[in-house]
Coordinates of N, CA and C in Angstrom, one line a residue:
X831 N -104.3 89.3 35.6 CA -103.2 88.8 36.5 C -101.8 89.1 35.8
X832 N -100.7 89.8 36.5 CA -99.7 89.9 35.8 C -98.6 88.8 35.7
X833 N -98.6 88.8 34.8 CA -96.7 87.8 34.5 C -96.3 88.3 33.4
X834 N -95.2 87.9 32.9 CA -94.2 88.1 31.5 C -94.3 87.0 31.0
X835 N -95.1 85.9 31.3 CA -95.1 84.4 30.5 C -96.0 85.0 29.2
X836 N -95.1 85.2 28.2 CA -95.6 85.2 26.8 C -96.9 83.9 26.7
X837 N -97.2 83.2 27.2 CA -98.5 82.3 27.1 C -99.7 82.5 27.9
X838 N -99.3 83.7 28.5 CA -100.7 84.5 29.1 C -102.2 84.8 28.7
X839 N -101.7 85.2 27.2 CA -102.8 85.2 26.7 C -103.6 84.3 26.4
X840 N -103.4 82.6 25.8 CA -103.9 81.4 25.8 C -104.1 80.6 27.2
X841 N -103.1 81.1 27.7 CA -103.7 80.4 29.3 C -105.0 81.1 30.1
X842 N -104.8 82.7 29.9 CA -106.2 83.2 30.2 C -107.7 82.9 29.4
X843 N -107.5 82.2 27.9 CA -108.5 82.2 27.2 C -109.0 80.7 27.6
X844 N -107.8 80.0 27.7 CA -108.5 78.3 28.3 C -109.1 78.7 29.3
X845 N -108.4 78.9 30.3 CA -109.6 79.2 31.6 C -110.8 79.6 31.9
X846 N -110.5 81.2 31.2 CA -111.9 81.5 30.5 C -113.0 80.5 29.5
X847 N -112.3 79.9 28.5 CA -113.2 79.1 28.1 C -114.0 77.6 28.9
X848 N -113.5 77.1 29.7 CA -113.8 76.5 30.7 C -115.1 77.0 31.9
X849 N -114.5 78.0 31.7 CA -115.5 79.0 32.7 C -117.2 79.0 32.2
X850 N -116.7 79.5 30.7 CA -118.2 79.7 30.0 C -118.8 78.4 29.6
X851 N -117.9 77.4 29.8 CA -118.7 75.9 29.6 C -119.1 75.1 30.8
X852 N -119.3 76.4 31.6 CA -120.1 75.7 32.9 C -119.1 75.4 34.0
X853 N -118.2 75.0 33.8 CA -117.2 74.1 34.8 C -117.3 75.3 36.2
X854 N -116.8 74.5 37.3 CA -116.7 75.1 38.1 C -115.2 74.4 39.4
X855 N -114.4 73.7 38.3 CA -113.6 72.9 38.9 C -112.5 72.8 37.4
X856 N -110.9 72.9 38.2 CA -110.1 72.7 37.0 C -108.7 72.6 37.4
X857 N -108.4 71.7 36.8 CA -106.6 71.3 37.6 C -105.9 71.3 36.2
X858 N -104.4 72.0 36.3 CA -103.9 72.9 35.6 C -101.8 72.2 36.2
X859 N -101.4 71.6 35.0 CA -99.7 71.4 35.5 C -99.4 72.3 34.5
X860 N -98.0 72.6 35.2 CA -97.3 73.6 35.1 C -95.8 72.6 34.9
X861 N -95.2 71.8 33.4 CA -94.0 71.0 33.3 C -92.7 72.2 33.5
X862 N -91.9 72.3 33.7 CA -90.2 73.3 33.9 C -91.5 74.6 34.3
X863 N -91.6 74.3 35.2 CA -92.2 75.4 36.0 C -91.7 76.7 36.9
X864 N -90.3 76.6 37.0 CA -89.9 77.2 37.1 C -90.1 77.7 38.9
X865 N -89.7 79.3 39.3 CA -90.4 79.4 40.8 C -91.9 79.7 40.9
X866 N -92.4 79.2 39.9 CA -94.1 79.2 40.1 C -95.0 80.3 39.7
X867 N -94.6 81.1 39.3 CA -95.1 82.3 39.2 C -96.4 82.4 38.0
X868 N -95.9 81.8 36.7 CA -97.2 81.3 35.7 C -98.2 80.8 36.7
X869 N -98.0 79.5 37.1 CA -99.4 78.4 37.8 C -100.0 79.4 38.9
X870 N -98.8 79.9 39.5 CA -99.4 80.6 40.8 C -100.9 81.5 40.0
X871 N -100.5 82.5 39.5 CA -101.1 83.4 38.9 C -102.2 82.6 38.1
X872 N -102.6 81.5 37.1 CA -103.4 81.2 36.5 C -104.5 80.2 37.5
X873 N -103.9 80.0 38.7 CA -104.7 79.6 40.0 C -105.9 80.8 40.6
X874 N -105.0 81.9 40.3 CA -105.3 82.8 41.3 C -106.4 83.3 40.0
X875 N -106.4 83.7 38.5 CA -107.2 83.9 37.7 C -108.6 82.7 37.8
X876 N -108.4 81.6 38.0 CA -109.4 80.5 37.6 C -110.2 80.9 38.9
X877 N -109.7 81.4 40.1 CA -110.7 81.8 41.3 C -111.1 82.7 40.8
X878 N -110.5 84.2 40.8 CA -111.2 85.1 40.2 C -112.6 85.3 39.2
X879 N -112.4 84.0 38.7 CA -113.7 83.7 37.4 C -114.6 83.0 38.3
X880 N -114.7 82.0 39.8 CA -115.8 82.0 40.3 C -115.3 80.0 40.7
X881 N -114.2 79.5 40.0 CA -113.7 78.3 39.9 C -113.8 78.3 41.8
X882 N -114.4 77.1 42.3 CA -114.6 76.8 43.7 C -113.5 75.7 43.8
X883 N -112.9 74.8 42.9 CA -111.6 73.9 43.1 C -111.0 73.8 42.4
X884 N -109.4 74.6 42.6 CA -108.6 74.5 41.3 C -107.2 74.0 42.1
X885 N -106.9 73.0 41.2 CA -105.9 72.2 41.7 C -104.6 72.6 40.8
X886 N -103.6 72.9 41.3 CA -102.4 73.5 40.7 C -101.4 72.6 40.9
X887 N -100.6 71.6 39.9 CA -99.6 71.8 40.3 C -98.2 71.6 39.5
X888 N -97.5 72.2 40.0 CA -95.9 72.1 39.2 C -94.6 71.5 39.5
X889 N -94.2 71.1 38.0 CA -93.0 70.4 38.6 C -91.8 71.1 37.9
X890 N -90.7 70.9 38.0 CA -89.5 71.4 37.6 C -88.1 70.5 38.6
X891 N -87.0 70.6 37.7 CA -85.9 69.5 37.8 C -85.0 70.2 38.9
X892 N -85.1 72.1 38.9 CA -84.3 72.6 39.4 C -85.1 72.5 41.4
X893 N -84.2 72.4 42.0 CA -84.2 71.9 43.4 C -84.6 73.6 44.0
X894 N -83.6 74.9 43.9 CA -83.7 75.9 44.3 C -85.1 76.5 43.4
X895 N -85.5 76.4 42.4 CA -86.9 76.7 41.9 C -87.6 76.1 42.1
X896 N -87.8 74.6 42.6 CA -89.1 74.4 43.5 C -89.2 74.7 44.8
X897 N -87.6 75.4 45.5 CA -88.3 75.6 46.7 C -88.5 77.3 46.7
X898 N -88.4 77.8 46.1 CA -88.7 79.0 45.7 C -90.7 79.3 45.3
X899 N -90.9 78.6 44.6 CA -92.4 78.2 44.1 C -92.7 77.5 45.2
X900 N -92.5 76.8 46.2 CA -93.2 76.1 47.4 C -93.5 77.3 48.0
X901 N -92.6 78.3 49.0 CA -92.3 79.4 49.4 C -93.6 80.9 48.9
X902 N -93.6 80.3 47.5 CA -94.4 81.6 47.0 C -96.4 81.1 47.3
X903 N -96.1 79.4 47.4 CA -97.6 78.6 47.1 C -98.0 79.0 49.1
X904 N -96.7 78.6 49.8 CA -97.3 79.1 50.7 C -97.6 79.8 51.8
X905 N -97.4 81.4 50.8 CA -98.4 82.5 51.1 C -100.1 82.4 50.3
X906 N -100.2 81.7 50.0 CA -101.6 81.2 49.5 C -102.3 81.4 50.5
X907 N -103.4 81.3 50.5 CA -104.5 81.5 51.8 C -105.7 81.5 50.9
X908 N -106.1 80.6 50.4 CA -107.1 80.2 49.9 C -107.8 78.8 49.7
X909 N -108.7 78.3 50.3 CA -109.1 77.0 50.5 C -109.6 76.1 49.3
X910 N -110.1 77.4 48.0 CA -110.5 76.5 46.9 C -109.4 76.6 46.2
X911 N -108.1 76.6 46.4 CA -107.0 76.5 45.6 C -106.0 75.4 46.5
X912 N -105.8 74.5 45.7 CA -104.5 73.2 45.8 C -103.5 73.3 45.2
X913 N -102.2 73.9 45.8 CA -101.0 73.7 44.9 C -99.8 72.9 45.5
X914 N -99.4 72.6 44.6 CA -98.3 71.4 45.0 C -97.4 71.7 44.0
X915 N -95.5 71.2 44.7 CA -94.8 72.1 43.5 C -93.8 70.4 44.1
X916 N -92.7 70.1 43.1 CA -92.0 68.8 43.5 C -90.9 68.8 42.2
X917 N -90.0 68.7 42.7 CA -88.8 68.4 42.3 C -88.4 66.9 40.9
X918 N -88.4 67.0 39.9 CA -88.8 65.8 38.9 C -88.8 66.5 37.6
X919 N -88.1 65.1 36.6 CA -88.6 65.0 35.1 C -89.7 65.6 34.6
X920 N -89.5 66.2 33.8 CA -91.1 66.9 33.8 C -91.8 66.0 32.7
X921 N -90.5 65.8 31.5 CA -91.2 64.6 31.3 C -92.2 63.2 31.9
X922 N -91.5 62.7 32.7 CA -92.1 61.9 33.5 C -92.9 62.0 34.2
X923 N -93.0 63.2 35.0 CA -94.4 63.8 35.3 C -95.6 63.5 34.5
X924 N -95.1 64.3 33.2 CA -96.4 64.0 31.8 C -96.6 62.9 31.8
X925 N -96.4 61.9 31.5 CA -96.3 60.5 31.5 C -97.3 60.1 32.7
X926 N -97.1 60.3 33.9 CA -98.1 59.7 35.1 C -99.4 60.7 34.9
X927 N -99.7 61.8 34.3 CA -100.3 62.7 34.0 C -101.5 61.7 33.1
X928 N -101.1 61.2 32.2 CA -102.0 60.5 31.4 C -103.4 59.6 32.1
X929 N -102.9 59.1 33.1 CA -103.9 58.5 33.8 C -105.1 59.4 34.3
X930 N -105.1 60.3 34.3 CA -106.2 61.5 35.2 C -105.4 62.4 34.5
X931 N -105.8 62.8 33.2 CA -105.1 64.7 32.2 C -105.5 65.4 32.8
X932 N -105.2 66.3 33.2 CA -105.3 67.5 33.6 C -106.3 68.5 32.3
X933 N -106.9 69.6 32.7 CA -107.7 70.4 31.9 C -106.7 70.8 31.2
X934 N -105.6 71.6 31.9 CA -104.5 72.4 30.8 C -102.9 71.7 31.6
X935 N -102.5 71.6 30.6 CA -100.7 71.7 30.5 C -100.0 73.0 30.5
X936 N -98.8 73.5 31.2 CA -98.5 74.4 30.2 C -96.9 74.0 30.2
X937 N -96.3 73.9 29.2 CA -94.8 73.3 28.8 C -94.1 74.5 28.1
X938 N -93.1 74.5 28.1 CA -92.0 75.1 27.2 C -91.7 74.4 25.7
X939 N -91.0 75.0 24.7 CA -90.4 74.5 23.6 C -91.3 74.2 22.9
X940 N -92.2 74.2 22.0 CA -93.2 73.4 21.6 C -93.0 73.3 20.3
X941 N -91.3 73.9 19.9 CA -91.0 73.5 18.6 C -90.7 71.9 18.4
X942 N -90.1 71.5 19.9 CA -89.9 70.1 19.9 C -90.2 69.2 19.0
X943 N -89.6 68.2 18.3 CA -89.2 67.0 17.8 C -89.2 66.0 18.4
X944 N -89.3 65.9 19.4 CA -89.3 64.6 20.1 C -90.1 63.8 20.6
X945 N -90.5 62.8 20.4 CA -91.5 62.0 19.9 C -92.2 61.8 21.2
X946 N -91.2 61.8 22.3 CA -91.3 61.3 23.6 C -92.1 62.1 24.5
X947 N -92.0 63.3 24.0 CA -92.3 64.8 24.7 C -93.5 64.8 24.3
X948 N -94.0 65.0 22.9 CA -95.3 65.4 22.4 C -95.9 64.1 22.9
X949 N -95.4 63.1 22.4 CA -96.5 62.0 23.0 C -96.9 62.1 24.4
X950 N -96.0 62.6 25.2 CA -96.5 63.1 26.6 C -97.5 64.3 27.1
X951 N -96.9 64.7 26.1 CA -97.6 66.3 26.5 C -99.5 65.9 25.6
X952 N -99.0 65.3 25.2 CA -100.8 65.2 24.5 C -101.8 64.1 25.1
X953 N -101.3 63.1 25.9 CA -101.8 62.5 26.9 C -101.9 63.3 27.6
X954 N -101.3 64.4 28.6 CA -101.3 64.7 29.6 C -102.2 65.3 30.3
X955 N -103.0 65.9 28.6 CA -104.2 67.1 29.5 C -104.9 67.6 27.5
X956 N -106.3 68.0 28.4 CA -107.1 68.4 27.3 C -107.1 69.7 26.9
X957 N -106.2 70.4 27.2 CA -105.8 71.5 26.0 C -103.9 71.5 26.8
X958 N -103.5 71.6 26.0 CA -101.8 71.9 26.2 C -101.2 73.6 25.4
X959 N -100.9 74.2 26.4 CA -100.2 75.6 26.5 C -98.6 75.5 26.1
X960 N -98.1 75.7 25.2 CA -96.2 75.6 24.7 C -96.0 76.7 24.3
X961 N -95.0 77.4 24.5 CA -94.3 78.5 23.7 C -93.3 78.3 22.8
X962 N -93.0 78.9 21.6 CA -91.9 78.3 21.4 C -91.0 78.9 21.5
X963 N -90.8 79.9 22.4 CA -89.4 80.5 22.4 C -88.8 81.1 21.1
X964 N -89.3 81.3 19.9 CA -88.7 81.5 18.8 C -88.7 83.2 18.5
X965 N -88.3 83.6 17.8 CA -87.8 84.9 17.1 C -89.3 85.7 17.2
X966 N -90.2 84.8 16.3 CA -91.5 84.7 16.0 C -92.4 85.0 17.1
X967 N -92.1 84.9 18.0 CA -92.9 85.2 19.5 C -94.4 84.2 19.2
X968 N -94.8 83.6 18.7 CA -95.9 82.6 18.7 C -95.7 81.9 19.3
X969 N -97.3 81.6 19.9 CA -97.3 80.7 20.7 C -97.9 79.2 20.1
X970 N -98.0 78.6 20.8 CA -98.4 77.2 20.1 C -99.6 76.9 21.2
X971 N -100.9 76.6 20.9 CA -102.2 75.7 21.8 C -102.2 74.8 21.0
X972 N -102.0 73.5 21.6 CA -102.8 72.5 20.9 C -104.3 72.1 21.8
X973 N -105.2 71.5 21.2 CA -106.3 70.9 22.2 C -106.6 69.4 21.5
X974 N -106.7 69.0 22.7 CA -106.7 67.3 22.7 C -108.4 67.0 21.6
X975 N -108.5 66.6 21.0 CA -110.0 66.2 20.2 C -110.9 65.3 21.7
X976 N -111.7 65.1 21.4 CA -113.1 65.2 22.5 C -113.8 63.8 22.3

């Protein structure tokens, strides 16, 4: 699947790893999601592998990039895929996330310091995808313990 999201490679291996552990079902947020283009694509990968219900969805603060990513979800045409894109905190998103985690997160910054953020983002979902945007081009997975 193509994108330029430097976290492609760990978002293709969660998937994939999900895949080889049987699953056949996997819901995947996408926090400053921007016009959709990562979730779009890692939806369209989790079908490709055989996934029969994959629930997508993203949030982002900017108003014209979620209606941009709405626009892109619906040329979708596929019935085992659910995307939903909505205007909000992404923090706060993560936070309501806790209740039902999601399989993967994928967030920005993951150099972050902030107490508020990581404590969110690690309730949120059982493996979390961050980049850190640094010099370094590494990426950051964390996975939630079991």
């Amino acid at each position: 699947m193509p994108t330029s999201d430097d976290r492609w490679p760990a978002i293709a291996d969660a998937i994939m790893d999900l895949r080889d552990r049987g699953r056949c079902s996997i819901r995947i947020v996408d926090c400053d999601c921007g016009a959709g283009e990562t979730l779009m694509c890692a939806a369209r990968y989790a079908r490709s592998l055989g996934f029969t219900a994959i629930e997508a969805r993203g949030v982002d603060g900017a108003a014209a990039l979620v209606a941009r990513a709405c626009s892109r979800a619906a040329r979708l045409h596929d019935s085992a895929i659910g995307v939903t894109f909505e205007r909000r905190d992404p923090v706060s998103a993560l936070r309501d996330e806790a209740d039902f985690p999601a399989d993967i997160v994928l967030w920005h910054d993951a150099r972050t310091k902030r107490q508020e953020i990581l404590a969110a983002v690690a309730a949120a979902a059982d493996i979390a995808i961050g980049d850190t945007r640094a010099a370094s081009g590494r990426r950051s997975r964390v996975e939630r313990a079991a």
